[in-house]
XYZ file of N, CA, C and O in Angstrom:
316
model
N 33.683 -22.486 -12.220
C 32.624 -21.442 -12.008
C 32.492 -20.347 -10.822
O 32.668 -21.047 -9.787
N 32.667 -19.127 -11.070
C 32.511 -18.274 -9.643
C 30.914 -17.851 -9.674
O 30.754 -16.955 -10.426
N 30.467 -18.615 -8.879
C 28.956 -18.296 -8.568
C 28.814 -16.887 -7.948
O 27.580 -16.405 -8.257
N 29.933 -16.454 -7.446
C 29.535 -15.076 -6.876
C 29.398 -13.930 -8.160
O 28.880 -12.920 -7.814
N 29.868 -14.301 -9.293
C 29.875 -13.278 -10.178
C 28.909 -13.679 -11.332
O 28.165 -12.743 -12.058
N 28.920 -14.952 -11.644
C 27.844 -15.176 -12.748
C 27.385 -16.546 -12.661
O 27.961 -17.425 -12.021
N 26.298 -16.446 -12.736
C 25.411 -18.020 -12.727
C 25.393 -18.526 -13.976
O 25.829 -17.837 -15.158
N 25.135 -19.755 -14.019
C 25.697 -20.872 -15.224
C 24.443 -20.197 -16.565
O 24.844 -20.521 -17.827
N 23.520 -19.477 -16.459
C 22.932 -19.072 -17.188
C 23.273 -17.378 -18.073
O 22.383 -16.840 -18.629
N 24.329 -17.040 -17.409
C 24.715 -15.637 -17.852
C 24.315 -14.366 -17.284
O 24.420 -13.418 -17.435
N 23.462 -14.718 -16.020
C 23.056 -13.726 -15.215
C 23.909 -13.180 -14.375
O 24.883 -13.946 -13.600
N 24.092 -11.903 -14.220
C 25.264 -11.411 -13.382
C 24.678 -11.307 -11.959
O 23.427 -11.257 -11.643
N 25.592 -11.045 -11.004
C 25.477 -10.798 -9.800
C 24.490 -9.587 -9.500
O 23.487 -9.662 -8.645
N 24.793 -8.590 -10.188
C 23.784 -7.492 -9.935
C 22.383 -7.554 -10.676
O 21.521 -6.825 -10.195
N 22.503 -8.471 -11.558
C 21.007 -8.726 -11.953
C 19.921 -9.450 -11.307
O 18.898 -9.556 -11.014
N 20.820 -10.365 -10.200
C 20.127 -11.121 -9.445
C 19.832 -10.564 -8.190
O 18.684 -10.832 -7.511
N 20.710 -9.558 -7.611
C 20.256 -8.908 -6.348
C 20.183 -7.355 -6.854
O 20.568 -6.811 -5.962
N 19.043 -7.222 -7.303
C 18.406 -5.745 -7.484
C 17.807 -5.349 -6.300
O 17.369 -6.141 -5.340
N 18.167 -4.106 -5.724
C 17.590 -3.728 -4.646
C 15.796 -3.679 -4.644
O 15.477 -3.740 -5.968
N 15.255 -3.981 -3.463
C 14.123 -4.486 -3.278
C 13.603 -3.764 -1.960
O 14.036 -3.915 -1.241
N 12.484 -3.021 -2.103
C 12.126 -2.395 -1.416
C 10.597 -2.958 -0.714
O 10.017 -3.603 -1.349
N 10.358 -2.739 0.616
C 9.237 -3.783 1.373
C 8.419 -2.720 2.211
O 9.067 -1.519 2.834
N 7.022 -2.757 2.418
C 6.782 -2.126 3.412
C 5.790 -3.088 3.924
O 5.266 -4.152 3.555
N 4.994 -2.820 5.415
C 3.961 -3.955 5.748
C 2.911 -3.093 6.751
O 3.007 -2.103 6.991
N 1.835 -3.801 6.780
C 0.662 -3.266 7.836
C 0.588 -4.405 8.670
O 0.475 -5.673 8.559
N 0.615 -3.934 10.233
C 0.627 -5.062 10.988
C -0.659 -4.818 11.897
O -0.754 -3.410 12.248
N -1.347 -5.927 12.386
C -2.513 -5.426 13.383
C -2.424 -6.650 14.478
O -2.619 -7.946 13.942
N -2.820 -6.485 15.651
C -2.698 -7.561 16.782
C -3.881 -7.072 17.644
O -3.657 -5.908 18.452
N -5.194 -7.426 17.482
C -6.393 -7.360 18.214
C -7.108 -8.234 18.040
O -7.159 -9.244 17.290
N -8.283 -8.245 18.964
C -9.255 -9.267 18.639
C -10.397 -8.742 17.753
O -11.561 -8.892 17.992
N -9.972 -8.352 16.637
C -10.645 -7.992 15.612
C -10.771 -8.916 14.459
O -10.210 -9.820 14.230
N -12.058 -8.898 13.974
C -12.267 -9.634 12.524
C -11.530 -9.322 11.282
O -10.713 -8.149 11.305
N -11.117 -10.047 10.436
C -10.199 -9.565 9.401
C -11.163 -8.425 8.719
O -10.214 -7.629 8.214
N -12.517 -8.543 8.278
C -12.870 -7.229 7.878
C -13.031 -6.128 8.630
O -12.665 -5.261 8.196
N -13.122 -6.074 10.020
C -12.721 -5.030 11.027
C -11.115 -4.556 10.557
O -10.991 -3.204 10.782
N -10.369 -5.379 10.431
C -9.014 -5.096 10.510
C -8.611 -4.398 9.239
O -7.907 -3.098 9.006
N -9.087 -4.891 7.794
C -9.055 -4.438 6.772
C -9.692 -2.793 6.649
O -9.235 -1.895 6.253
N -10.973 -2.789 7.304
C -11.405 -1.435 7.374
C -10.624 -0.148 8.358
O -10.646 0.872 7.739
N -10.168 -0.754 9.380
C -8.908 0.002 10.113
C -7.946 0.476 9.228
O -7.614 1.488 9.171
N -7.446 -0.303 8.432
C -6.135 0.027 7.706
C -6.783 1.007 6.546
O -5.764 1.769 6.457
N -7.690 0.604 6.006
C -8.055 1.652 4.841
C -8.403 2.885 5.526
O -8.340 4.231 4.749
N -8.906 3.312 7.016
C -9.246 4.334 7.607
C -8.024 4.906 7.933
O -7.953 6.194 8.153
N -6.961 4.467 7.932
C -5.432 5.218 8.365
C -4.682 5.436 7.156
O -4.669 4.870 6.418
N -4.681 7.022 7.385
C -3.684 7.271 5.915
C -2.564 6.528 5.522
O -2.373 6.372 4.504
N -1.558 6.234 6.667
C -0.258 5.674 6.514
C -0.679 4.047 5.814
O 0.133 3.691 4.597
N -1.879 3.322 6.621
C -2.137 1.935 5.877
C -2.655 2.031 4.762
O -2.338 1.161 3.903
N -3.552 2.907 4.566
C -4.244 3.036 3.148
C -3.257 3.418 2.006
O -3.440 2.698 0.845
N -2.264 4.272 2.216
C -1.375 4.611 1.173
C -0.335 3.300 0.927
O -0.415 2.873 -0.402
N -0.090 2.710 1.607
C 0.548 1.181 1.515
C -0.333 0.430 0.766
O 0.147 -0.537 -0.299
N -1.712 0.330 0.892
C -2.610 -0.506 0.190
C -2.756 -0.469 -0.883
O -2.720 -1.373 -1.762
N -2.838 1.030 -1.368
C -3.230 1.549 -2.929
C -1.943 1.480 -3.632
O -2.019 2.274 -4.799
N -0.637 1.449 -2.801
C 0.536 1.761 -3.676
C 0.935 0.879 -5.017
O 0.911 -0.611 -4.640
N 0.295 1.252 -6.344
C 0.600 0.340 -7.140
C 1.969 -0.075 -7.727
O 2.158 -0.780 -8.431
N 2.967 0.640 -7.040
C 4.287 0.074 -7.343
C 4.450 -1.452 -7.012
O 5.279 -2.398 -7.173
N 3.591 -1.847 -5.798
C 3.857 -3.349 -5.225
C 3.678 -4.424 -6.349
O 2.788 -4.611 -6.932
N 4.641 -4.977 -6.663
C 4.679 -5.988 -7.341
C 4.529 -7.545 -6.636
O 4.440 -8.593 -7.157
N 4.659 -7.453 -5.512
C 4.655 -8.542 -4.472
C 3.736 -8.439 -3.263
O 3.945 -7.008 -2.830
N 2.787 -9.239 -2.930
C 1.996 -9.006 -1.646
C 1.695 -10.400 -1.087
O 1.776 -11.412 -1.639
N 2.023 -10.203 0.290
C 1.616 -11.446 1.077
C 0.796 -11.165 2.078
O 0.771 -9.881 2.640
N -0.059 -11.966 2.806
C -0.932 -11.744 3.859
C -0.668 -13.044 4.738
O -0.633 -13.998 4.326
N -0.543 -12.618 6.130
C -0.495 -13.693 7.147
C -1.500 -13.175 8.198
O -1.784 -12.100 8.517
N -2.275 -14.373 8.774
C -3.100 -14.156 10.128
C -2.574 -15.537 10.834
O -2.438 -16.761 10.416
N -2.411 -15.152 12.040
C -2.633 -16.091 13.168
C -3.341 -15.894 14.189
O -3.568 -14.696 14.821
N -4.350 -16.966 14.529
C -5.143 -16.981 15.460
C -4.536 -17.639 16.740
O -4.422 -18.493 16.925
N -4.705 -16.655 17.882
C -4.026 -17.215 19.338
C -5.126 -18.009 19.911
O -6.463 -17.468 19.618
N -4.987 -18.636 20.888
C -6.070 -19.390 21.548
C -7.039 -18.645 22.425
O -7.982 -18.905 22.749
N -6.393 -17.421 22.889
C -7.326 -16.214 23.452
C -8.294 -15.598 22.761
O -9.009 -14.749 23.023
N -7.815 -15.993 21.501
C -9.198 -15.397 20.431
C -8.434 -13.885 19.820
O -9.172 -13.341 19.093
N -7.209 -13.785 20.418
C -6.782 -12.485 19.497
C -6.086 -12.707 18.316
O -5.557 -13.942 18.372
N -5.913 -12.034 17.379
C -5.628 -12.280 15.854
C -4.309 -11.468 15.794
O -4.406 -10.115 16.278
N -3.487 -11.697 15.037
C -2.189 -11.063 14.399
C -2.528 -10.917 12.903
O -2.406 -12.145 12.180
N -2.597 -9.991 12.362
C -2.564 -9.827 10.815
C -1.372 -9.159 10.457
O -0.811 -8.162 11.063
N -0.910 -9.641 9.162
C 0.250 -8.644 8.540
C 0.069 -8.708 6.843
O -0.410 -9.667 6.601
N 0.447 -7.593 6.607
C 0.321 -7.810 4.891
C 1.640 -7.204 4.563
O 2.015 -6.031 5.028
N 2.276 -7.893 3.694
C 3.772 -7.337 3.173
C 3.339 -6.899 1.685
O 2.574 -7.280 0.873
N 4.200 -5.809 1.479
C 4.252 -5.326 0.062
C 5.543 -5.243 -0.509
O 6.521 -4.652 0.280
N 5.951 -5.634 -1.782
C 7.178 -5.459 -1.938
C 7.534 -5.107 -3.656
O 6.592 -5.152 -4.469
N 8.543 -4.163 -3.863
C 8.955 -3.952 -5.314
C 10.369 -3.546 -5.524
O 10.902 -3.553 -4.409
N 10.511 -3.592 -6.748
C 11.976 -3.330 -6.956
C 11.931 -1.913 -7.720
O 11.294 -1.431 -8.308
Protein backbone atom coordinates (compact mmCIF):
# COMPACT_ATOMS: atom_id res chain seq x y z
CA UNK A 1 0.00 0.00 0.00
CA UNK A 2 1.37 3.44 -0.95
CA UNK A 3 0.30 5.80 1.86
CA UNK A 4 1.68 8.72 -0.11
CA UNK A 5 -1.18 8.39 -2.59
CA UNK A 6 -4.11 6.73 -0.89
CA UNK A 7 -5.20 5.94 2.66
CA UNK A 8 -6.73 2.58 3.54
CA UNK A 9 -10.17 4.23 3.50
CA UNK A 10 -9.80 5.39 -0.10
CA UNK A 11 -9.04 9.03 0.75
CA UNK A 12 -6.56 10.58 -1.67
CA UNK A 13 -3.59 12.70 -0.68
CA UNK A 14 -5.30 15.75 -2.21
CA UNK A 15 -8.30 15.19 0.05
CA UNK A 16 -6.09 14.84 3.13
CA UNK A 17 -3.85 17.83 2.39
CA UNK A 18 -6.28 20.52 1.34
CA UNK A 19 -4.90 24.06 1.64
CA UNK A 20 -5.53 25.59 5.03
CA UNK A 21 -5.29 29.28 5.92
CA UNK A 22 -4.61 30.75 9.32
CA UNK A 23 -4.48 34.10 11.05
CA UNK A 24 -3.82 35.11 14.63
CA UNK A 25 -4.14 37.86 17.19
CA UNK A 26 -1.31 38.21 19.70
CA UNK A 27 -0.96 40.44 22.76
CA UNK A 28 1.90 40.69 25.28
CA UNK A 29 1.10 43.04 28.09
CA UNK A 30 0.13 43.29 31.72
CA UNK A 31 -3.54 43.51 30.74
CA UNK A 32 -6.39 41.37 31.89
CA UNK A 33 -8.12 39.03 29.47
CA UNK A 34 -11.08 41.42 29.28
CA UNK A 35 -8.82 44.41 28.50
CA UNK A 36 -7.04 42.40 25.80
CA UNK A 37 -10.32 41.44 24.14
CA UNK A 38 -11.49 45.07 24.22
CA UNK A 39 -8.21 46.18 22.63
CA UNK A 40 -8.54 43.56 19.86
CA UNK A 41 -12.13 44.61 19.12
CA UNK A 42 -11.07 48.29 19.01
CA UNK A 43 -8.31 47.52 16.46
CA UNK A 44 -9.67 47.29 12.87
CA UNK A 45 -7.30 44.48 11.82
CA UNK A 46 -7.79 42.40 14.97
CA UNK A 47 -11.55 42.99 14.88
CA UNK A 48 -11.73 41.84 11.24
CA UNK A 49 -10.05 38.54 12.17
CA UNK A 50 -12.27 38.05 15.22
CA UNK A 51 -15.47 38.55 13.21
CA UNK A 52 -14.38 36.59 10.11
CA UNK A 53 -17.12 33.98 9.63
CA UNK A 54 -14.89 31.80 7.43
CA UNK A 55 -13.00 30.57 10.50
CA UNK A 56 -13.81 26.89 11.01
CA UNK A 57 -11.30 26.36 13.79
CA UNK A 58 -10.36 28.61 16.68
CA UNK A 59 -7.85 28.28 19.48
CA UNK A 60 -7.00 30.49 22.45
CA UNK A 61 -3.85 30.48 24.53
CA UNK A 62 -2.85 32.43 27.63
CA UNK A 63 0.49 32.29 29.42
CA UNK A 64 0.97 34.11 32.72
CA UNK A 65 4.57 35.10 33.38
CA UNK A 66 5.82 35.23 36.99
CA UNK A 67 6.29 39.02 36.74
CA UNK A 68 2.56 39.49 36.08
CA UNK A 69 2.84 40.02 32.33
CA UNK A 70 0.46 37.95 30.21
CA UNK A 71 0.85 36.57 26.69
CA UNK A 72 -2.41 36.06 24.78
CA UNK A 73 -2.97 34.47 21.38
CA UNK A 74 -6.02 33.64 19.28
CA UNK A 75 -5.70 31.44 16.21
CA UNK A 76 -8.23 31.26 13.39
CA UNK A 77 -8.19 28.65 10.62
CA UNK A 78 -10.22 27.79 7.55
CA UNK A 79 -10.06 25.80 4.34
